[in-house]
GROMACS .gro file of C-alpha atoms in nm:
model
  321
    1MET     CA    1   0.025  -0.003   0.040
    2GLN     CA    2   0.300   0.241   0.052
    3LEU     CA    3   0.460   0.144  -0.266
    4ILE     CA    4   0.167   0.282  -0.474
    5LYS     CA    5   0.096   0.579  -0.276
    6LYS     CA    6   0.453   0.662  -0.322
    7ILE     CA    7   0.476   0.592  -0.700
    8LYS     CA    8   0.110   0.828  -0.713
    9TYR     CA    9   0.282   1.107  -0.509
   10GLU     CA   10   0.571   1.063  -0.770
   11TYR     CA   11   0.389   1.074  -1.021
   12GLN     CA   12   0.191   1.392  -0.939
   13LEU     CA   13   0.479   1.544  -0.819
   14LYS     CA   14   0.607   1.543  -1.205
   15LYS     CA   15   0.245   1.589  -1.284
   16PHE     CA   16   0.306   1.960  -1.090
   17ASP     CA   17   0.705   2.082  -1.162
   18ASP     CA   18   0.532   2.067  -1.557
   19ILE     CA   19   0.277   2.277  -1.441
   20LEU     CA   20   0.442   2.546  -1.335
   21LYS     CA   21   0.677   2.494  -1.560
   22ASP     CA   22   0.408   2.523  -1.837
   23GLN     CA   23   0.200   2.702  -1.692
   24GLY     CA   24   0.292   2.929  -1.430
   25LYS     CA   25   0.210   3.055  -1.017
   26PHE     CA   26  -0.148   3.081  -1.141
   27GLY     CA   27  -0.186   2.771  -1.339
   28LEU     CA   28  -0.035   2.524  -1.031
   29LEU     CA   29  -0.268   2.731  -0.768
   30GLU     CA   30  -0.568   2.600  -0.990
   31ASN     CA   31  -0.443   2.260  -0.980
   32LEU     CA   32  -0.374   2.247  -0.605
   33TYR     CA   33  -0.753   2.406  -0.585
   34LYS     CA   34  -0.924   2.127  -0.728
   35LEU     CA   35  -0.714   1.877  -0.460
   36TYR     CA   36  -0.825   2.049  -0.168
   37ASN     CA   37  -1.128   1.863  -0.224
   38GLU     CA   38  -1.115   1.583  -0.386
   39ASP     CA   39  -0.737   1.420  -0.234
   40LEU     CA   40  -0.724   1.600   0.115
   41SER     CA   41  -0.381   1.411   0.203
   42LEU     CA   42  -0.213   1.502  -0.136
   43PHE     CA   43  -0.295   1.864  -0.132
   44GLU     CA   44  -0.138   1.922   0.227
   45PHE     CA   45   0.179   1.661   0.042
   46LEU     CA   46   0.190   1.896  -0.279
   47ALA     CA   47   0.078   2.256  -0.123
   48LYS     CA   48   0.389   2.169   0.073
   49THR     CA   49   0.631   2.133  -0.182
   50TYR     CA   50   0.518   2.429  -0.399
   51THR     CA   51   0.419   2.688  -0.205
   52PRO     CA   52   0.729   2.780  -0.043
   53LYS     CA   53   0.804   2.886  -0.425
   54ILE     CA   54   0.474   3.015  -0.542
   55TYR     CA   55   0.478   3.189  -0.200
   56ASP     CA   56   0.789   3.388  -0.267
   57GLU     CA   57   0.709   3.453  -0.579
   58PHE     CA   58   0.320   3.604  -0.532
   59ILE     CA   59   0.511   3.825  -0.233
   60LEU     CA   60   0.651   3.989  -0.499
   61ASP     CA   61   0.497   4.004  -0.832
   62THR     CA   62   0.351   4.376  -0.792
   63LYS     CA   63   0.108   4.277  -1.081
   64ILE     CA   64  -0.102   4.085  -0.838
   65LYS     CA   65  -0.430   4.131  -0.759
   66PRO     CA   66  -0.453   4.132  -0.392
   67PRO     CA   67  -0.685   3.814  -0.308
   68ILE     CA   68  -0.847   3.979   0.032
   69PHE     CA   69  -1.015   4.243   0.200
   70TRP     CA   70  -1.035   4.344   0.580
   71LEU     CA   71  -1.346   4.427   0.747
   72ASN     CA   72  -1.221   4.556   1.083
   73SER     CA   73  -1.372   4.609   1.418
   74PHE     CA   74  -1.262   4.601   1.777
   75ASP     CA   75  -1.606   4.397   1.890
   76ASN     CA   76  -1.718   4.188   1.637
   77ASP     CA   77  -2.079   4.220   1.629
   78ASP     CA   78  -2.094   4.527   1.573
   79LEU     CA   79  -1.974   4.421   1.174
   80LYS     CA   80  -2.301   4.241   1.144
   81PRO     CA   81  -2.484   4.481   0.926
   82ILE     CA   82  -2.211   4.529   0.697
   83GLN     CA   83  -2.066   4.132   0.670
   84GLU     CA   84  -2.466   4.115   0.606
   85PHE     CA   85  -2.580   4.396   0.312
   86LEU     CA   86  -2.263   4.313   0.160
   87ILE     CA   87  -2.354   3.897   0.142
   88PHE     CA   88  -2.663   4.058   0.042
   89TYR     CA   89  -2.559   4.259  -0.234
   90LEU     CA   90  -2.329   4.049  -0.409
   91ASN     CA   91  -2.585   3.717  -0.371
   92GLU     CA   92  -2.832   3.944  -0.578
   93LEU     CA   93  -2.609   4.069  -0.831
   94ASP     CA   94  -2.472   3.731  -0.807
   95LEU     CA   95  -2.112   3.769  -0.684
   96LEU     CA   96  -2.086   3.511  -0.463
   97THR     CA   97  -1.885   3.305  -0.660
   98LYS     CA   98  -1.675   3.535  -0.759
   99PHE     CA   99  -1.663   3.664  -0.328
  100SER     CA  100  -1.669   3.541  -0.025
  101VAL     CA  101  -1.748   3.668   0.278
  102SER     CA  102  -1.673   3.505   0.631
  103ASN     CA  103  -1.504   3.557   0.934
  104PHE     CA  104  -1.095   3.495   1.025
  105GLU     CA  105  -1.208   3.234   1.198
  106GLU     CA  106  -1.411   3.037   1.038
  107SER     CA  107  -1.122   3.126   0.825
  108LEU     CA  108  -0.861   2.932   0.996
  109PHE     CA  109  -1.115   2.658   1.059
  110HIS     CA  110  -1.039   2.552   0.729
  111LEU     CA  111  -0.711   2.557   0.774
  112VAL     CA  112  -0.745   2.300   1.063
  113LYS     CA  113  -0.656   1.980   0.824
  114THR     CA  114  -0.339   2.100   0.710
  115GLU     CA  115   0.024   2.046   0.835
  116LEU     CA  116  -0.044   2.437   0.915
  117PHE     CA  117  -0.221   2.374   1.201
  118SER     CA  118   0.005   2.065   1.342
  119LYS     CA  119   0.037   2.263   1.643
  120ASP     CA  120  -0.100   2.555   1.902
  121TYR     CA  121  -0.017   2.934   1.788
  122ASN     CA  122   0.071   3.178   1.970
  123PHE     CA  123   0.133   3.543   1.872
  124ASN     CA  124   0.442   3.519   1.826
  125ASP     CA  125   0.450   3.222   1.665
  126PHE     CA  126   0.130   3.385   1.431
  127VAL     CA  127   0.328   3.641   1.349
  128ASN     CA  128   0.546   3.411   1.125
  129VAL     CA  129   0.335   3.237   0.994
  130SER     CA  130   0.094   3.555   0.905
  131TYR     CA  131   0.173   3.558   0.548
  132HIS     CA  132   0.153   3.222   0.451
  133ILE     CA  133  -0.151   3.191   0.602
  134GLN     CA  134  -0.307   3.436   0.461
  135PHE     CA  135  -0.198   3.290   0.115
  136TYR     CA  136  -0.347   2.948   0.226
  137ILE     CA  137  -0.700   3.127   0.315
  138SER     CA  138  -0.677   3.317  -0.064
  139ALA     CA  139  -0.535   2.997  -0.224
  140MET     CA  140  -0.831   2.745  -0.118
  141ARG     CA  141  -1.109   2.965  -0.163
  142ASN     CA  142  -1.047   3.011  -0.503
  143LYS     CA  143  -1.224   3.350  -0.555
  144ASP     CA  144  -1.135   3.734  -0.695
  145CYS     CA  145  -1.138   3.843  -0.370
  146ASN     CA  146  -1.223   3.717   0.017
  147PHE     CA  147  -1.412   3.958   0.310
  148ILE     CA  148  -1.279   3.821   0.596
  149GLN     CA  149  -1.341   3.983   0.974
  150SER     CA  150  -1.114   3.986   1.193
  151GLN     CA  151  -1.058   4.157   1.571
  152SER     CA  152  -0.645   4.161   1.520
  153ALA     CA  153  -0.513   4.580   1.555
  154PHE     CA  154  -0.238   4.594   1.240
  155TYR     CA  155   0.129   4.557   1.393
  156GLU     CA  156   0.459   4.572   1.289
  157ALA     CA  157   0.726   4.296   1.392
  158SER     CA  158   0.970   4.363   1.155
  159ASP     CA  159   1.001   4.589   0.822
  160LYS     CA  160   0.894   4.217   0.681
  161LEU     CA  161   0.661   4.099   0.936
  162LYS     CA  162   0.329   4.326   0.960
  163PHE     CA  163  -0.054   4.226   1.025
  164THR     CA  164  -0.064   4.195   0.610
  165HIS     CA  165   0.128   4.264   0.279
  166PRO     CA  166   0.042   4.484   0.006
  167ASN     CA  167   0.032   4.133  -0.196
  168LEU     CA  168  -0.208   4.022   0.017
  169THR     CA  169  -0.454   4.322   0.100
  170ARG     CA  170  -0.682   4.488  -0.132
  171GLY     CA  171  -0.829   4.726   0.084
  172PHE     CA  172  -0.998   4.742   0.462
  173ILE     CA  173  -1.318   4.891   0.619
  174LEU     CA  174  -1.255   4.975   0.952
  175LEU     CA  175  -1.549   5.099   1.159
  176ILE     CA  176  -1.562   5.179   1.480
  177ARG     CA  177  -1.815   5.259   1.765
  178ASN     CA  178  -1.831   5.481   2.040
  179PRO     CA  179  -1.597   5.354   2.338
  180TYR     CA  180  -1.870   5.505   2.617
  181GLU     CA  181  -2.145   5.244   2.438
  182ILE     CA  182  -1.879   4.956   2.414
  183TYR     CA  183  -1.851   5.041   2.813
  184MET     CA  184  -2.225   5.083   2.874
  185HIS     CA  185  -2.294   4.782   2.697
  186ASN     CA  186  -1.975   4.547   2.800
  187LYS     CA  187  -2.050   4.693   3.186
  188GLN     CA  188  -2.456   4.568   3.132
  189SER     CA  189  -2.398   4.272   2.977
  190LEU     CA  190  -2.077   4.060   3.218
  191GLN     CA  191  -2.243   4.214   3.488
  192ASN     CA  192  -1.936   4.348   3.614
  193ASP     CA  193  -1.769   4.674   3.585
  194ASP     CA  194  -1.393   4.550   3.640
  195VAL     CA  195  -1.355   4.329   3.401
  196ALA     CA  196  -1.572   4.574   3.087
  197LYS     CA  197  -1.277   4.879   3.193
  198ASN     CA  198  -1.052   4.612   3.078
  199ASN     CA  199  -1.208   4.503   2.788
  200LEU     CA  200  -1.140   4.880   2.626
  201VAL     CA  201  -0.806   4.960   2.816
  202ASN     CA  202  -0.582   4.623   2.900
  203PRO     CA  203  -0.369   4.543   2.629
  204GLU     CA  204  -0.307   4.215   2.779
  205PHE     CA  205  -0.691   4.173   2.855
  206ASN     CA  206  -0.753   4.194   2.540
  207MET     CA  207  -0.457   3.931   2.402
  208LEU     CA  208  -0.802   3.705   2.233
  209LYS     CA  209  -0.718   3.276   2.196
  210LYS     CA  210  -0.966   3.118   1.897
  211LYS     CA  211  -0.982   2.812   1.962
  212PHE     CA  212  -1.030   2.550   1.696
  213GLY     CA  213  -1.098   2.204   1.797
  214ASP     CA  214  -0.828   2.136   2.038
  215ARG     CA  215  -0.581   2.398   1.868
  216TYR     CA  216  -0.568   2.793   1.925
  217ILE     CA  217  -0.463   3.058   1.803
  218GLU     CA  218  -0.358   3.409   1.910
  219ILE     CA  219  -0.512   3.739   1.790
  220ASN     CA  220  -0.325   4.030   1.911
  221ARG     CA  221  -0.623   4.291   1.926
  222GLN     CA  222  -0.471   4.499   2.195
  223ASP     CA  223  -0.699   4.782   2.390
  224TRP     CA  224  -0.922   4.993   2.255
  225MET     CA  225  -0.727   5.237   2.160
  226THR     CA  226  -0.460   5.124   2.020
  227TYR     CA  227  -0.670   4.912   1.834
  228ASN     CA  228  -0.782   5.167   1.616
  229ASP     CA  229  -0.501   5.384   1.632
  230SER     CA  230  -0.351   5.117   1.508
  231TRP     CA  231  -0.565   5.093   1.159
  232THR     CA  232  -0.626   5.468   1.168
  233ASN     CA  233  -0.199   5.532   1.075
  234GLU     CA  234  -0.145   5.692   0.783
  235ASN     CA  235   0.126   5.471   0.655
  236VAL     CA  236  -0.169   5.203   0.675
  237MET     CA  237  -0.427   5.333   0.568
  238ASN     CA  238  -0.328   5.446   0.282
  239GLY     CA  239  -0.047   5.150   0.199
  240PHE     CA  240  -0.349   4.934   0.259
  241ASN     CA  241  -0.590   5.152   0.114
  242GLY     CA  242  -0.850   5.210   0.393
  243LEU     CA  243  -1.209   5.359   0.468
  244VAL     CA  244  -1.333   5.430   0.826
  245VAL     CA  245  -1.723   5.518   0.934
  246ARG     CA  246  -1.816   5.608   1.234
  247ASN     CA  247  -2.135   5.308   1.396
  248GLU     CA  248  -2.324   5.611   1.470
  249ASP     CA  249  -2.276   5.773   1.106
  250LEU     CA  250  -2.464   5.357   0.986
  251GLN     CA  251  -2.686   5.376   1.192
  252GLU     CA  252  -2.825   5.823   1.126
  253ASN     CA  253  -2.729   5.704   0.723
  254PRO     CA  254  -2.748   5.355   0.599
  255GLU     CA  255  -2.792   5.404   0.268
  256GLU     CA  256  -2.547   5.692   0.266
  257ILE     CA  257  -2.239   5.510   0.432
  258PHE     CA  258  -2.321   5.160   0.281
  259THR     CA  259  -2.251   5.307  -0.069
  260SER     CA  260  -1.965   5.489   0.029
  261ILE     CA  261  -1.834   5.108   0.080
  262LEU     CA  262  -1.961   5.014  -0.249
  263PHE     CA  263  -1.754   5.316  -0.419
  264HIS     CA  264  -1.411   5.254  -0.138
  265LEU     CA  265  -1.453   4.815  -0.362
  266ASN     CA  266  -1.465   4.989  -0.664
  267GLN     CA  267  -1.181   5.242  -0.563
  268CYS     CA  268  -0.975   4.919  -0.477
  269GLY     CA  269  -0.990   4.762  -0.819
  270LEU     CA  270  -1.285   4.467  -0.661
  271ASP     CA  271  -1.575   4.484  -1.043
  272ILE     CA  272  -1.875   4.557  -0.807
  273LYS     CA  273  -2.134   4.772  -0.963
  274VAL     CA  274  -2.302   5.039  -0.786
  275ASP     CA  275  -2.674   4.987  -0.732
  276TYR     CA  276  -2.906   5.179  -0.619
  277GLN     CA  277  -3.255   4.989  -0.615
  278LYS     CA  278  -3.052   4.722  -0.456
  279ILE     CA  279  -2.903   4.923  -0.154
  280SER     CA  280  -3.296   5.059  -0.143
  281GLU     CA  281  -3.330   4.746  -0.101
  282TYR     CA  282  -3.232   4.635   0.188
  283VAL     CA  283  -3.206   4.952   0.334
  284ASN     CA  284  -3.587   4.954   0.403
  285ASN     CA  285  -3.528   4.618   0.595
  286PHE     CA  286  -3.232   4.730   0.740
  287SER     CA  287  -3.271   4.713   1.122
  288LYS     CA  288  -3.088   4.908   1.358
  289ASN     CA  289  -3.106   4.711   1.650
  290TYR     CA  290  -2.854   4.511   1.458
  291ILE     CA  291  -2.638   4.843   1.619
  292LYS     CA  292  -2.641   4.883   2.019
  293SER     CA  293  -2.615   5.160   2.161
  294SER     CA  294  -2.619   5.249   2.560
  295ASN     CA  295  -2.797   5.489   2.785
  296LEU     CA  296  -2.500   5.670   2.920
  297ASP     CA  297  -2.510   5.686   3.263
  298LEU     CA  298  -2.193   5.619   3.404
  299SER     CA  299  -2.074   5.815   3.691
  300LYS     CA  300  -1.823   6.108   3.799
  301LYS     CA  301  -1.519   5.807   3.846
  302GLU     CA  302  -1.591   5.611   3.549
  303ILE     CA  303  -1.587   5.935   3.328
  304LYS     CA  304  -1.285   6.025   3.447
  305PHE     CA  305  -1.108   5.687   3.405
  306LEU     CA  306  -1.224   5.632   2.988
  307GLU     CA  307  -1.188   6.001   2.965
  308LYS     CA  308  -0.812   5.898   3.071
  309ASN     CA  309  -0.732   5.624   2.900
  310LEU     CA  310  -0.943   5.722   2.555
  311ARG     CA  311  -0.846   6.067   2.494
  312SER     CA  312  -0.707   6.076   2.223
  313LEU     CA  313  -0.927   5.932   2.005
  314GLU     CA  314  -1.255   6.064   2.136
  315GLU     CA  315  -1.166   6.354   1.976
  316LYS     CA  316  -1.066   6.256   1.705
  317TYR     CA  317  -1.410   6.113   1.596
  318ASN     CA  318  -1.590   6.366   1.786
  319TYR     CA  319  -1.664   6.104   2.106
  320VAL     CA  320  -1.803   6.252   2.383
  321ILE     CA  321  -2.085   6.168   2.689
   0.00000   0.00000   0.00000
């Protein structure tokens, strides 16, 4: 049996060598896509063999159309209206064959089957494999672009290791919500003032451990101010085609905000036409209950604590109590 398997694998190596030579990295990727669902063990073997070669070319190729578009928010639940709008809109325009919409955890779940997830990853480990993971996600989806929801702060571990790479990321949306509302919501739902404060201002409290079966991976969210500051950094905004959306603006003017999102996607090179009738159709059924708001009934002590820790970004985005 092992002999048959060895012969099979040697045959596939020769076949994929010829594909890489004749069709280049995109032809090889196309054939790997098929194997992921047809023969996972063979896929793992060939992906492990060829991915380093393809990946290095992919990262250096200036003609690449980046396959990921990030949907970012400190609180995952806040992104639900944007995520559901994209699913509705892409489905109405019959574009879900070209685009996917998911969160980072769902995307990573597909990798549990592969050798990449043969171990746990703390944040330091994750930094070293982040580009490869994003590359794998894109390769296995085989879409023009993947909209992926994430809670990770943008980080720069070194010049060569950042949260993502321009050849992997087409653009991003950052949804920012009033930190005082986040605090009040967490305080009410958790029934614990200290946990609600730590959730907002303590970076050590915000190293999120995402579990996949018996494996886990650490996501570096940081505190509210650091998280949002990392994505609104001028170099990040310009280098990765960012758009900032205030949660309050989405609540007050959903049609205008959804339209601006579609224009931003077009500016990022995604072929998605702007259909005002479809936007209106969605907005007419749009539930503002998606967008949580809380009564800002804070004590003087709480106000003092939050102002001390959140002042710079609260002023930048006009958040006041």
